[in-house]
Short mmCIF file of C-alpha atoms in Angstrom, two decimals:
data_model
loop_
_atom_site.label_atom_id
_atom_site.label_comp_id
_atom_site.label_asym_id
_atom_site.label_seq_id
_atom_site.Cartn_x
_atom_site.Cartn_y
_atom_site.Cartn_z
CA MET C 1021 15.20 10.06 -8.52
CA SER C 1022 15.22 8.56 -5.08
CA SER C 1023 18.11 6.30 -4.29
CA LEU C 1024 15.75 3.94 -2.58
CA GLN C 1025 15.75 0.53 -4.07
CA HIS C 1026 12.84 -1.75 -3.74
CA HIS C 1027 13.83 -5.22 -2.80
CA LYS C 1028 11.47 -8.00 -3.52
CA PHE C 1029 13.70 -10.73 -2.21
CA LEU C 1030 15.34 -10.17 1.08
CA SER C 1031 18.48 -11.11 2.86
CA ARG C 1032 18.26 -12.55 6.25
CA SER C 1033 20.85 -12.94 8.93
CA SER C 1034 18.94 -13.82 12.04
CA PRO C 1035 18.45 -17.52 12.43
CA GLY C 1036 15.03 -18.93 12.01
CA HIS C 1037 13.82 -21.93 13.82
CA GLY C 1038 11.07 -24.34 13.31
CA PHE C 1039 9.97 -27.23 15.43
CA HIS C 1040 7.53 -29.88 14.45
CA HIS C 1041 5.18 -30.85 17.20
CA HIS C 1042 5.88 -34.58 17.10
CA ARG C 1043 9.45 -34.74 15.85
CA VAL C 1044 12.66 -33.48 17.33
CA ILE C 1045 14.16 -32.32 14.07
CA PRO C 1046 14.88 -28.65 14.42
CA ILE C 1047 15.54 -26.65 11.32
CA ARG C 1048 18.02 -23.87 10.85
CA TYR C 1049 18.39 -21.64 7.86
CA ALA C 1050 21.72 -20.12 6.94
CA THR C 1051 22.58 -16.95 8.73
CA SER C 1052 23.71 -15.13 5.64
CA ILE C 1053 21.74 -15.25 2.47
CA THR C 1054 22.44 -13.07 -0.49
CA THR C 1055 19.60 -11.65 -2.48
CA ILE C 1056 19.48 -9.26 -5.33
CA THR C 1057 16.81 -6.76 -5.94
CA CYS C 1058 14.36 -5.29 -8.34
CA THR C 1059 14.97 -1.64 -9.08
CA LEU C 1060 12.33 0.69 -10.33
CA ILE C 1061 13.71 3.49 -12.41
CA LYS C 1062 11.89 6.63 -13.33
CA ASP C 1063 13.16 7.37 -16.80
CA ASN C 1064 11.87 10.91 -16.91
CA PRO C 1065 11.30 12.91 -13.77
CA ASN C 1066 8.64 14.91 -15.58
CA SER C 1067 6.60 11.95 -16.56
CA ASN C 1068 4.80 9.28 -14.65
CA GLN C 1069 6.15 6.60 -16.95
CA LEU C 1070 7.93 4.10 -14.81
CA VAL C 1071 10.10 1.47 -16.32
CA SER C 1072 10.61 -1.55 -14.21
CA GLN C 1073 13.74 -3.52 -14.92
CA PRO C 1074 13.56 -6.42 -12.57
CA GLN C 1075 16.84 -8.16 -12.07
CA CYS C 1076 15.78 -10.44 -9.29
CA VAL C 1077 17.99 -13.31 -8.41
CA SER C 1078 17.54 -15.21 -5.22
CA ARG C 1079 19.40 -18.07 -3.66
CA ALA C 1080 17.42 -20.44 -1.54
CA PRO C 1081 19.06 -20.71 1.87
CA PRO C 1082 20.62 -24.05 2.76
CA VAL C 1083 18.89 -25.88 5.58
CA ILE C 1084 21.16 -26.58 8.52
CA PRO C 1085 20.08 -28.55 11.57
CA LEU C 1086 20.16 -26.58 14.82
CA THR C 1087 19.96 -27.44 18.46
CA ALA C 1088 16.89 -26.95 20.59
CA ASN C 1089 18.60 -24.34 22.75
CA ASP C 1090 19.76 -21.96 20.09
CA PRO C 1091 21.78 -19.14 21.70
CA GLY C 1092 20.12 -16.66 19.36
CA LEU C 1093 16.94 -16.97 21.39
CA LYS C 1094 18.55 -16.49 24.79
CA SER C 1095 18.97 -13.26 26.67
CA THR C 1096 22.48 -12.03 27.26
CA TRP C 1097 23.65 -9.66 29.96
CA SER C 1098 23.90 -6.95 27.33
CA HIS C 1099 20.24 -7.52 26.44
CA ARG C 1100 19.26 -7.39 30.08
CA GLY C 1101 21.28 -4.26 30.58
CA TRP C 1102 19.54 -2.44 27.77
CA VAL C 1103 16.10 -3.56 28.88
CA ALA C 1104 16.89 -2.42 32.42
CA THR C 1105 18.05 0.93 31.08
CA GLY C 1106 14.98 1.30 28.91
CA CYS C 1107 12.66 0.44 31.79
CA ALA C 1108 14.45 2.84 34.09
CA THR C 1109 14.10 5.58 31.49
CA VAL C 1110 10.38 4.99 31.15
CA LEU C 1111 9.83 4.77 34.89
CA PHE C 1112 11.86 7.91 35.48
CA SER C 1113 9.69 9.77 32.98
CA LEU C 1114 6.49 8.58 34.62
CA ALA C 1115 7.80 9.27 38.12
CA LYS C 1116 8.90 12.75 37.17
CA ALA C 1117 5.48 13.33 35.62
CA ALA C 1118 3.78 12.19 38.83
CA VAL C 1119 5.96 14.38 41.01
CA GLY C 1120 5.46 17.33 38.71
CA ALA C 1121 1.71 16.77 38.62
CA ALA C 1122 1.55 16.59 42.41
CA SER C 1123 3.52 19.78 42.80
CA VAL C 1124 1.14 21.77 40.62
CA HIS C 1125 -1.96 19.85 41.70
CA ILE C 1126 -2.99 18.64 38.30
CA TRP C 1127 -3.89 15.04 37.56
CA LEU C 1128 -6.32 14.91 34.71
CA GLU C 1129 -4.03 16.42 32.10
CA PRO C 1130 -1.02 14.15 32.73
CA VAL C 1131 -3.29 11.09 32.89
CA LEU C 1132 -4.97 12.06 29.65
CA ALA C 1133 -1.58 12.71 28.11
CA GLY C 1134 -0.48 9.26 29.23
CA TYR C 1135 -3.57 7.76 27.67
CA MET C 1136 -2.85 9.59 24.43
CA GLY C 1137 0.66 8.18 24.58
CA TYR C 1138 -0.76 4.67 24.80
CA ILE C 1139 -3.17 5.33 21.90
CA LEU C 1140 -0.57 6.95 19.65
CA ALA C 1141 2.01 4.27 20.43
CA ASP C 1142 -0.31 1.82 18.70
CA LEU C 1143 -0.47 4.07 15.64
CA GLY C 1144 3.28 4.58 15.70
CA SER C 1145 3.89 0.85 15.92
CA GLY C 1146 1.67 0.35 12.87
CA VAL C 1147 3.35 2.98 10.75
CA TYR C 1148 6.81 1.71 11.65
CA HIS C 1149 5.80 -1.90 11.07
CA TRP C 1150 4.29 -1.00 7.70
CA GLY C 1151 7.45 0.78 6.62
CA ILE C 1152 9.75 -1.99 7.75
CA ASP C 1153 7.61 -4.74 6.22
CA ASN C 1154 7.40 -3.06 2.82
CA TYR C 1155 10.55 -1.12 2.07
CA GLY C 1156 14.28 -1.55 2.26
CA ASP C 1157 16.29 -4.63 3.05
CA ALA C 1158 19.18 -5.82 5.22
CA LEU C 1159 21.49 -3.28 3.61
CA THR C 1160 19.33 -0.27 4.33
CA PRO C 1161 21.35 2.09 6.55
CA GLY C 1162 20.04 2.36 10.08
CA PHE C 1163 17.15 -0.03 9.59
CA GLY C 1164 18.72 -3.02 7.87
CA SER C 1165 18.86 -5.30 10.89
CA GLN C 1166 15.29 -4.47 11.83
CA ILE C 1167 14.05 -5.16 8.32
CA GLU C 1168 15.89 -8.45 8.30
CA ALA C 1169 14.43 -9.38 11.66
CA PHE C 1170 10.90 -8.58 10.52
CA GLN C 1171 11.32 -10.67 7.39
CA GLY C 1172 12.63 -13.54 9.47
CA HIS C 1173 9.64 -13.13 11.74
CA HIS C 1174 7.27 -13.47 8.78
CA LYS C 1175 8.97 -16.66 7.77
CA TRP C 1176 8.95 -18.13 11.28
CA PRO C 1177 6.29 -16.25 13.26
CA TRP C 1178 6.39 -18.57 16.22
CA THR C 1179 10.07 -17.85 16.91
CA ILE C 1180 9.12 -14.71 18.78
CA THR C 1181 7.37 -16.84 21.39
CA ARG C 1182 10.61 -18.72 21.99
CA ARG C 1183 12.75 -15.67 22.53
CA GLU C 1184 13.58 -14.82 26.11
CA PHE C 1185 12.20 -11.55 27.43
CA ALA C 1186 15.27 -9.33 27.22
CA ASN C 1187 16.33 -10.87 23.91
CA ASN C 1188 12.98 -9.81 22.47
CA LEU C 1189 12.92 -6.28 23.85
CA HIS C 1190 16.51 -5.10 23.92
CA SER C 1191 16.52 -3.36 20.50
CA LEU C 1192 13.53 -1.21 21.32
CA ALA C 1193 14.81 -0.65 24.85
CA ARG C 1194 18.01 0.79 23.44
CA VAL C 1195 16.10 3.17 21.15
CA VAL C 1196 13.94 4.28 24.06
CA ALA C 1197 16.93 4.85 26.29
CA PHE C 1198 18.69 7.03 23.74
CA SER C 1199 15.67 9.00 22.61
CA VAL C 1200 13.72 9.49 25.81
CA LEU C 1201 16.50 10.25 28.31
CA PRO C 1202 17.40 13.62 26.74
CA VAL C 1203 13.73 14.64 26.87
CA GLU C 1204 13.50 13.74 30.53
CA LEU C 1205 16.63 15.67 31.36
CA VAL C 1206 15.47 18.92 29.77
CA CYS C 1207 11.73 18.75 30.33
CA SER C 1208 9.81 19.02 33.55
CA ASP C 1209 6.30 19.41 32.24
CA PRO C 1210 4.22 16.60 33.78
CA VAL C 1211 1.89 16.48 30.75
CA VAL C 1212 4.77 16.03 28.30
CA LEU C 1213 6.50 13.53 30.55
CA GLY C 1214 3.27 11.60 31.04
CA PHE C 1215 2.83 11.34 27.30
CA VAL C 1216 6.46 10.49 26.63
CA GLY C 1217 6.61 7.91 29.39
CA MET C 1218 3.51 6.04 28.27
CA PHE C 1219 4.33 6.32 24.56
CA SER C 1220 7.88 5.06 24.96
CA GLY C 1221 6.88 2.37 27.44
CA CYS C 1222 4.23 1.00 25.10
CA ILE C 1223 6.62 1.07 22.18
CA MET C 1224 9.28 -0.71 24.20
CA PHE C 1225 6.90 -3.40 25.37
CA SER C 1226 5.18 -3.73 21.97
CA GLN C 1227 7.47 -6.64 21.20
CA GLN C 1228 6.20 -8.43 24.29
CA PHE C 1229 2.60 -7.68 23.31
CA HIS C 1230 3.53 -8.94 19.86
CA ALA C 1231 4.94 -12.16 21.31
CA TRP C 1232 1.80 -12.68 23.35
CA ALA C 1233 -0.26 -12.19 20.19
CA HIS C 1234 1.61 -15.13 18.68
CA SER C 1235 1.13 -17.39 21.65
CA THR C 1236 -1.73 -19.78 22.09
CA LYS C 1237 -4.36 -19.02 24.69
CA SER C 1238 -3.42 -22.00 26.84
CA LYS C 1239 0.15 -20.76 27.18
CA LEU C 1240 -0.71 -17.23 28.26
CA PRO C 1241 -1.40 -15.91 31.75
CA ALA C 1242 -5.10 -15.31 32.36
CA ALA C 1243 -4.50 -11.60 32.85
CA VAL C 1244 -2.86 -11.29 29.43
CA VAL C 1245 -5.73 -13.14 27.78
CA ALA C 1246 -8.19 -10.85 29.54
CA LEU C 1247 -6.34 -7.76 28.34
CA GLN C 1248 -6.25 -9.11 24.79
CA ASP C 1249 -9.95 -9.92 24.87
CA ALA C 1250 -10.70 -6.45 26.22
CA GLY C 1251 -8.75 -4.82 23.40
CA VAL C 1252 -6.16 -3.31 25.74
CA LEU C 1253 -3.47 -5.42 24.11
CA VAL C 1254 -3.41 -6.54 20.49
CA SER C 1255 -5.40 -9.73 20.13
CA ARG C 1256 -4.15 -13.03 18.80
CA GLY C 1257 -6.84 -13.17 16.13
CA GLN C 1258 -6.25 -9.66 14.87
CA HIS C 1259 -2.51 -10.14 14.58
CA ALA C 1260 -2.92 -13.54 12.93
CA ASP C 1261 -4.62 -11.74 10.04
CA HIS C 1262 -1.44 -9.81 9.44
CA HIS C 1263 0.37 -13.09 8.85
CA ARG C 1264 -2.11 -14.25 6.23
CA PRO C 1265 -2.28 -13.14 2.57
CA PRO C 1266 -2.23 -10.42 1.41
CA TYR C 1267 -0.04 -9.46 4.43
CA ASN C 1268 -1.01 -5.80 4.13
CA ASN C 1269 -3.22 -5.13 7.10
CA ASN C 1270 -3.29 -5.18 10.89
CA TYR C 1271 0.11 -3.57 11.25
CA CYS C 1272 -0.45 -2.09 14.72
CA ILE C 1273 0.82 -4.20 17.60
CA VAL C 1274 0.29 -2.35 20.89
CA SER C 1275 -3.47 -2.48 21.39
CA GLY C 1276 -4.50 -2.86 17.73
CA ILE C 1277 -7.09 -0.15 18.26
CA TRP C 1278 -6.06 1.63 15.08
CA ASN C 1279 -6.08 -1.45 12.84
CA ASP C 1280 -9.71 -1.43 11.85
CA LEU C 1281 -9.75 2.30 11.11
CA LEU C 1282 -6.52 2.22 9.12
CA ASP C 1283 -7.49 -0.87 7.14
CA ARG C 1284 -11.08 0.16 6.49
CA ASN C 1285 -9.93 3.51 5.15
CA LYS C 1286 -7.06 1.97 3.20
CA VAL C 1287 -4.63 4.41 4.79
CA PHE C 1288 -1.57 2.28 4.15
CA GLU C 1289 -2.70 1.56 0.60
CA VAL C 1290 -2.93 5.31 0.00
CA LEU C 1291 0.53 5.80 1.48
CA GLU C 1292 1.87 3.03 -0.73
CA MET C 1293 0.39 4.64 -3.82
CA VAL C 1294 1.79 8.05 -2.89
CA VAL C 1295 5.24 6.60 -2.23
CA TYR C 1296 5.09 4.75 -5.53
CA PHE C 1297 4.09 7.75 -7.59
CA LYS C 1298 6.44 10.13 -5.83
CA LEU C 1299 9.49 7.89 -5.39
CA GLY C 1300 8.92 5.06 -7.86
CA VAL C 1301 9.19 2.36 -5.21
CA LYS C 1302 6.64 -0.42 -4.95
CA PRO C 1303 5.97 -1.94 -1.52
CA ARG C 1304 6.63 -5.62 -0.96
CA SER C 1305 2.95 -6.24 -0.31
CA TRP C 1306 2.14 -5.54 -3.97
CA SER C 1307 4.16 -8.56 -5.03
CA ASP C 1308 3.59 -12.20 -4.38
CA PRO C 1309 5.59 -13.00 -1.29
CA ASN C 1310 8.37 -15.40 -2.07
CA SER C 1311 8.86 -18.54 -0.05
CA ALA C 1312 11.46 -16.83 2.12
CA TRP C 1313 8.79 -14.45 3.38
CA THR C 1314 5.64 -16.48 3.71
CA GLY C 1315 5.18 -18.33 6.97
CA ASP C 1316 6.62 -21.81 7.08
CA GLU C 1317 3.45 -23.77 7.74
CA ASP C 1318 5.21 -27.12 7.94
CA ALA C 1319 7.44 -26.04 10.73
CA GLU C 1320 4.79 -24.27 12.77
CA ILE C 1321 4.38 -25.39 16.31
CA THR C 1322 1.02 -26.88 17.04
CA ILE C 1323 0.07 -26.64 20.65
CA MET V 464 -0.18 17.21 -12.47
CA ALA V 465 -0.43 19.45 -15.56
CA SER V 466 -3.80 19.54 -17.13
CA THR V 467 -3.15 21.75 -20.13
CA VAL V 468 -1.84 20.84 -23.52
CA SER V 469 0.40 23.33 -25.23
CA MET V 470 -0.02 23.58 -28.95
CA THR V 471 1.66 25.67 -31.58
CA THR V 472 -0.34 27.98 -33.83
CA ARG V 473 0.22 25.54 -36.71
CA THR V 474 -1.82 22.88 -35.02
CA GLN V 475 -4.57 25.29 -34.14
CA ARG V 476 -6.74 23.65 -36.81
CA SER V 477 -6.75 20.53 -34.77
CA ILE V 478 -8.25 22.45 -31.87
CA PRO V 479 -11.81 22.05 -33.15
CA SER V 480 -11.39 18.26 -32.99
CA LEU V 481 -10.95 18.58 -29.25
CA LEU V 482 -13.97 20.80 -28.83
CA PRO V 483 -17.33 19.18 -28.26
CA SER V 484 -19.15 18.84 -31.54
CA SER V 485 -22.44 20.66 -31.50
CA SER V 486 -23.79 18.34 -34.19
CA LYS V 487 -23.52 15.25 -31.98
CA PRO V 488 -26.71 14.51 -30.10
CA ARG V 489 -26.52 14.60 -26.34
CA THR V 490 -28.24 11.62 -24.83
CA PRO V 491 -30.20 11.80 -21.61
CA ALA V 492 -28.06 11.61 -18.50
CA SER V 493 -30.20 8.91 -16.93
CA HIS V 494 -27.36 6.48 -16.34
CA GLN V 495 -24.50 8.72 -15.45
CA SER V 496 -23.25 8.68 -11.91
CA PHE V 497 -21.73 12.11 -12.24
CA SER V 498 -22.86 15.06 -14.28
CA SER V 499 -19.29 16.07 -14.90
CA SER V 500 -15.94 14.38 -14.69
CA SER V 501 -14.37 17.23 -12.77
CA HIS V 502 -15.00 15.58 -9.41
CA SER V 503 -13.39 12.50 -8.03
CA GLN V 504 -14.84 10.43 -5.27
CA PHE V 505 -12.45 9.51 -2.55
CA HIS V 506 -14.46 7.76 0.09
CA GLY V 507 -17.19 10.26 -0.55
CA LEU V 508 -14.99 13.27 0.05
CA ASN V 509 -14.04 15.58 -2.73
CA PHE V 510 -10.29 15.83 -2.93
CA SER V 511 -9.82 16.23 -6.62
CA LYS V 512 -7.53 18.55 -8.38
CA PRO V 513 -9.61 19.70 -11.28
CA ALA V 514 -8.36 18.57 -14.63
CA SER V 515 -9.39 21.90 -16.04
CA ALA V 516 -10.23 25.27 -14.61
CA SER V 517 -13.56 25.24 -16.41
CA SER V 518 -15.60 22.83 -18.40
CA ALA V 519 -15.07 24.73 -21.62
CA PRO V 520 -11.78 24.87 -23.46
CA VAL V 521 -9.70 28.00 -22.95
CA PRO V 522 -9.71 30.19 -26.03
CA TYR V 523 -6.64 30.88 -28.07
CA ARG V 524 -4.13 33.31 -26.60
CA SER V 525 -2.05 35.50 -28.79
CA SER V 526 1.35 33.93 -28.23
CA PHE V 527 3.49 31.35 -29.96
CA LYS V 528 1.90 28.72 -27.74
CA THR V 529 -1.76 28.09 -27.22
CA SER V 530 -2.94 26.49 -24.01
CA ILE V 531 -5.85 24.23 -24.51
CA VAL V 532 -7.74 22.53 -21.74
CA ALA V 533 -9.16 19.37 -23.24
CA LYS V 534 -11.66 17.31 -21.35
CA VAL V 535 -14.01 14.56 -22.30
CA ASN V 536 -17.56 14.92 -21.12
CA LYS V 537 -20.63 12.84 -21.41
CA GLY V 538 -22.20 13.15 -24.83
CA GLN V 539 -18.89 13.86 -26.49
CA VAL V 540 -16.74 11.76 -28.75
CA PRO V 541 -13.36 11.53 -27.05
CA PRO V 542 -10.20 12.17 -29.02
CA ASN V 543 -8.73 9.12 -30.65
CA PHE V 544 -5.52 7.67 -29.31
CA THR V 545 -3.05 5.02 -30.36
CA LEU V 546 -1.23 3.28 -27.55
CA LYS V 547 0.79 0.11 -27.18
CA ASP V 548 -0.87 -2.90 -25.61
CA GLN V 549 0.71 -5.51 -23.37
CA ASP V 550 2.28 -7.19 -26.38
CA GLY V 551 3.76 -3.97 -27.69
CA LYS V 552 1.23 -3.72 -30.51
CA ALA V 553 -0.22 -0.33 -31.39
CA VAL V 554 -3.93 -0.16 -30.66
CA SER V 555 -6.25 2.69 -31.63
CA LEU V 556 -9.52 3.59 -29.99
CA ALA V 557 -10.98 4.07 -33.46
CA LYS V 558 -10.62 0.33 -34.04
CA TYR V 559 -13.46 -0.26 -31.58
CA LYS V 560 -16.01 1.94 -33.29
CA GLY V 561 -19.21 0.04 -33.96
CA LYS V 562 -19.34 -1.60 -30.56
CA PRO V 563 -19.60 -0.33 -27.01
CA VAL V 564 -16.28 0.15 -25.28
CA VAL V 565 -15.41 0.41 -21.62
CA VAL V 566 -12.24 2.42 -21.20
CA TYR V 567 -11.00 2.41 -17.64
CA PHE V 568 -8.08 4.49 -16.47
CA TYR V 569 -6.33 3.19 -13.38
CA PRO V 570 -3.26 4.34 -11.44
CA ALA V 571 -0.83 1.43 -11.55
CA ASP V 572 -0.42 -2.26 -12.19
CA GLU V 573 -0.20 -4.45 -9.08
CA SER V 574 -1.57 -1.92 -6.61
CA PRO V 575 -4.23 -3.52 -4.43
CA SER V 576 -7.16 -1.51 -5.76
CA CYS V 577 -6.04 -1.75 -9.38
CA THR V 578 -5.67 -5.49 -8.98
CA LYS V 579 -9.14 -5.75 -7.48
CA GLN V 580 -10.53 -3.70 -10.33
CA ALA V 581 -8.80 -5.71 -13.03
CA CYS V 582 -9.88 -8.97 -11.47
CA ALA V 583 -13.44 -7.69 -11.15
CA PHE V 584 -13.47 -6.82 -14.86
CA ARG V 585 -12.03 -10.25 -15.56
CA ASP V 586 -14.65 -12.02 -13.47
CA SER V 587 -17.46 -10.13 -15.21
CA TYR V 588 -15.88 -10.25 -18.63
CA GLU V 589 -18.49 -12.66 -19.99
CA LYS V 590 -21.20 -10.19 -19.10
CA PHE V 591 -19.35 -7.48 -20.97
CA LYS V 592 -18.98 -9.77 -23.97
CA LYS V 593 -22.64 -10.62 -23.78
CA ALA V 594 -23.38 -6.90 -23.97
CA GLY V 595 -21.15 -6.76 -27.02
CA ALA V 596 -18.66 -4.51 -25.27
CA GLU V 597 -14.90 -4.43 -25.23
CA VAL V 598 -12.91 -3.55 -22.14
CA ILE V 599 -9.69 -1.56 -22.27
CA GLY V 600 -7.55 -0.71 -19.25
CA ILE V 601 -5.14 2.21 -19.43
CA SER V 602 -2.36 3.26 -17.06
CA GLY V 603 1.06 4.87 -17.28
CA ASP V 604 2.86 1.54 -16.85
CA ASP V 605 4.84 0.19 -19.77
CA SER V 606 3.98 -2.81 -21.95
CA SER V 607 6.15 -5.24 -20.02
CA SER V 608 4.48 -4.30 -16.75
CA HIS V 609 1.08 -4.76 -18.39
CA LYS V 610 2.14 -8.09 -19.80
CA SER V 611 3.15 -9.51 -16.44
CA PHE V 612 0.11 -7.99 -14.73
CA ALA V 613 -2.22 -9.49 -17.35
CA LYS V 614 -0.47 -12.85 -17.19
CA LYS V 615 -0.41 -13.02 -13.42
CA TYR V 616 -4.12 -12.35 -13.07
CA ARG V 617 -5.20 -13.94 -16.35
CA LEU V 618 -6.77 -10.77 -17.65
CA PRO V 619 -8.59 -11.41 -20.91
CA PHE V 620 -8.81 -7.79 -22.04
CA THR V 621 -6.43 -5.23 -23.47
CA LEU V 622 -4.18 -3.10 -21.31
CA LEU V 623 -2.70 -0.02 -22.92
CA SER V 624 0.39 1.90 -21.97
CA ASP V 625 -0.25 5.63 -21.73
CA GLU V 626 3.30 6.92 -21.87
CA GLY V 627 3.68 10.17 -20.01
CA ASN V 628 -0.01 9.98 -19.15
CA LYS V 629 -0.76 12.00 -22.28
CA VAL V 630 -4.16 10.46 -22.93
CA ARG V 631 -5.06 10.80 -19.26
CA LYS V 632 -4.32 14.50 -19.43
CA GLU V 633 -6.04 14.90 -22.79
CA TRP V 634 -9.21 13.31 -21.50
CA GLY V 635 -9.03 15.45 -18.39
CA ILE V 636 -9.12 12.78 -15.75
CA PRO V 637 -8.88 14.43 -12.35
CA SER V 638 -6.21 13.26 -9.96
CA ASP V 639 -6.75 12.56 -6.29
CA LEU V 640 -5.18 13.70 -3.06
CA PHE V 641 -4.28 17.11 -4.47
CA GLY V 642 -2.48 15.64 -7.44
CA ALA V 643 -0.58 12.93 -5.60
CA LEU V 644 -2.50 10.04 -7.17
CA PRO V 645 -3.67 9.51 -10.75
CA GLY V 646 -7.46 9.27 -10.74
CA ARG V 647 -9.43 6.10 -11.32
CA GLN V 648 -12.05 6.88 -13.93
CA THR V 649 -14.05 4.72 -16.30
CA TYR V 650 -15.77 5.73 -19.51
CA VAL V 651 -18.43 3.84 -21.40
CA LEU V 652 -18.59 4.66 -25.09
CA ASP V 653 -21.55 3.58 -27.18
CA LYS V 654 -21.38 2.14 -30.70
CA GLN V 655 -21.02 5.60 -32.15
CA GLY V 656 -18.10 6.31 -29.87
CA VAL V 657 -20.05 8.79 -27.76
CA VAL V 658 -19.40 8.85 -24.02
CA GLN V 659 -22.47 7.65 -22.15
CA LEU V 660 -21.03 7.24 -18.68
CA ILE V 661 -18.14 8.60 -16.70
CA TYR V 662 -17.57 6.98 -13.31
CA ASN V 663 -14.88 8.01 -10.88
CA ASN V 664 -14.05 6.20 -7.64
CA GLN V 665 -10.50 5.75 -6.41
CA PHE V 666 -10.85 3.21 -3.64
CA GLN V 667 -14.00 1.29 -4.40
CA PRO V 668 -12.74 -0.25 -7.63
CA GLU V 669 -15.36 -2.98 -7.91
CA LYS V 670 -18.07 -0.37 -8.26
CA HIS V 671 -16.70 0.56 -11.66
CA ILE V 672 -17.82 -2.82 -12.95
CA ASP V 673 -21.29 -2.57 -11.44
CA GLU V 674 -21.89 0.90 -12.83
CA THR V 675 -20.63 0.14 -16.31
CA LEU V 676 -22.58 -3.10 -16.58
CA LYS V 677 -25.73 -1.34 -15.44
CA LEU V 678 -25.37 1.13 -18.28
CA LEU V 679 -24.34 -1.39 -20.90
CA GLN V 680 -27.40 -3.46 -20.23
CA SER V 681 -29.51 -0.47 -21.16
CA LEU V 682 -27.64 0.49 -24.33
#
């Protein structure tokens, strides 16, 4: 039996913030909230009989007033350092690809590889997003903080638009720096580097694309709006669907090009069923979202 | 997913009850979506793991165990079963003889497609009642899961708990995705308990209601 536990109610440590359009009464939720989980147990590995023994207890977080300039939304020098490192890694990969391509007089293959990197980054963002949204919790090794952050984002979707640039991107930038640098150091193939550079760059900047998808049109640069309308970046409308019930679609957040295909063919639903029947874990999207997960409509900014 | 039932030689006499009875009339297949239940539709592609190697039961082997491949086909009377409903009460299929019955096997409570299917049956339940039919949903979930599923979506019909998926295997419902997913298959039994329709479709759950109602209106 898998040791995975399915958690219906989630803990949350990142602060959430809500601002009413006409009142200056910011809202803060406690930074540590304890939740207990529902565990699905397979009583006989040879049978498909699953016995659910929910033992869900949740504590509603206390509401604490916060200031308008919450430090949790600001960029620190550490954040900036990681983003700079991540960007340098991506640029190095692309530069090395360009130099390599020039030296062997090939252009089409590295460019196509770069394009494939952009396309597959969207798919990768969707799969990762689906996994994080549906499984695990704050205590999950390796992914706990991400899961918590995503749950906080579902509760206060507009917060992402208030985060400063490096604050928003530093986690992904760190992953890119650690994972891509070794590839660049050992590989000189311009096709591989073209793919890796574009893929990692799109993944790193997916949080910025995501933030833009949460912004209103009037607040965005015209170029960003044009790219969203052209389908190059994930659109505001498409991503808004992800934040509406049943919260189980439109997971991709780079260009969103995969969303329609994945949702129409129920790919994630199939994956959820397979995970359930193989591991006995139900995804969060099969349950009614609790109040800690649904978007806080009252606190949403209206612009 | 195993599709054979092992039986001892002592229970060999019960084997004939699983074989199709040659005395039962076979009705015309005018309303059946599939001529055999050995195929499952998965977005139009055939990805089923056959419930049995052939449509006929495997003959007795000379060993202490006999492997029998049991499968319910159109025109047959399916084997009776007694399963617990959402309230923990034992319910037998035989209880429904004398009226048409829609028996739908689904993978799991709360999954999106199963929820859509259950809600579609719920929303059309009056039509089923008007046709004089009962609706029974069967999955491997336990009674407490069925109870909360039925309560949450206000399902007016019976949900039965098929522990170990024994009935599913006995009826020969094919699984999908090379055995990774239990199949979604619906049977319509007439007043004599004879199967008149077998419909299989994993990810278009609402179609089960349309197909079964179409047939019931002609019974």
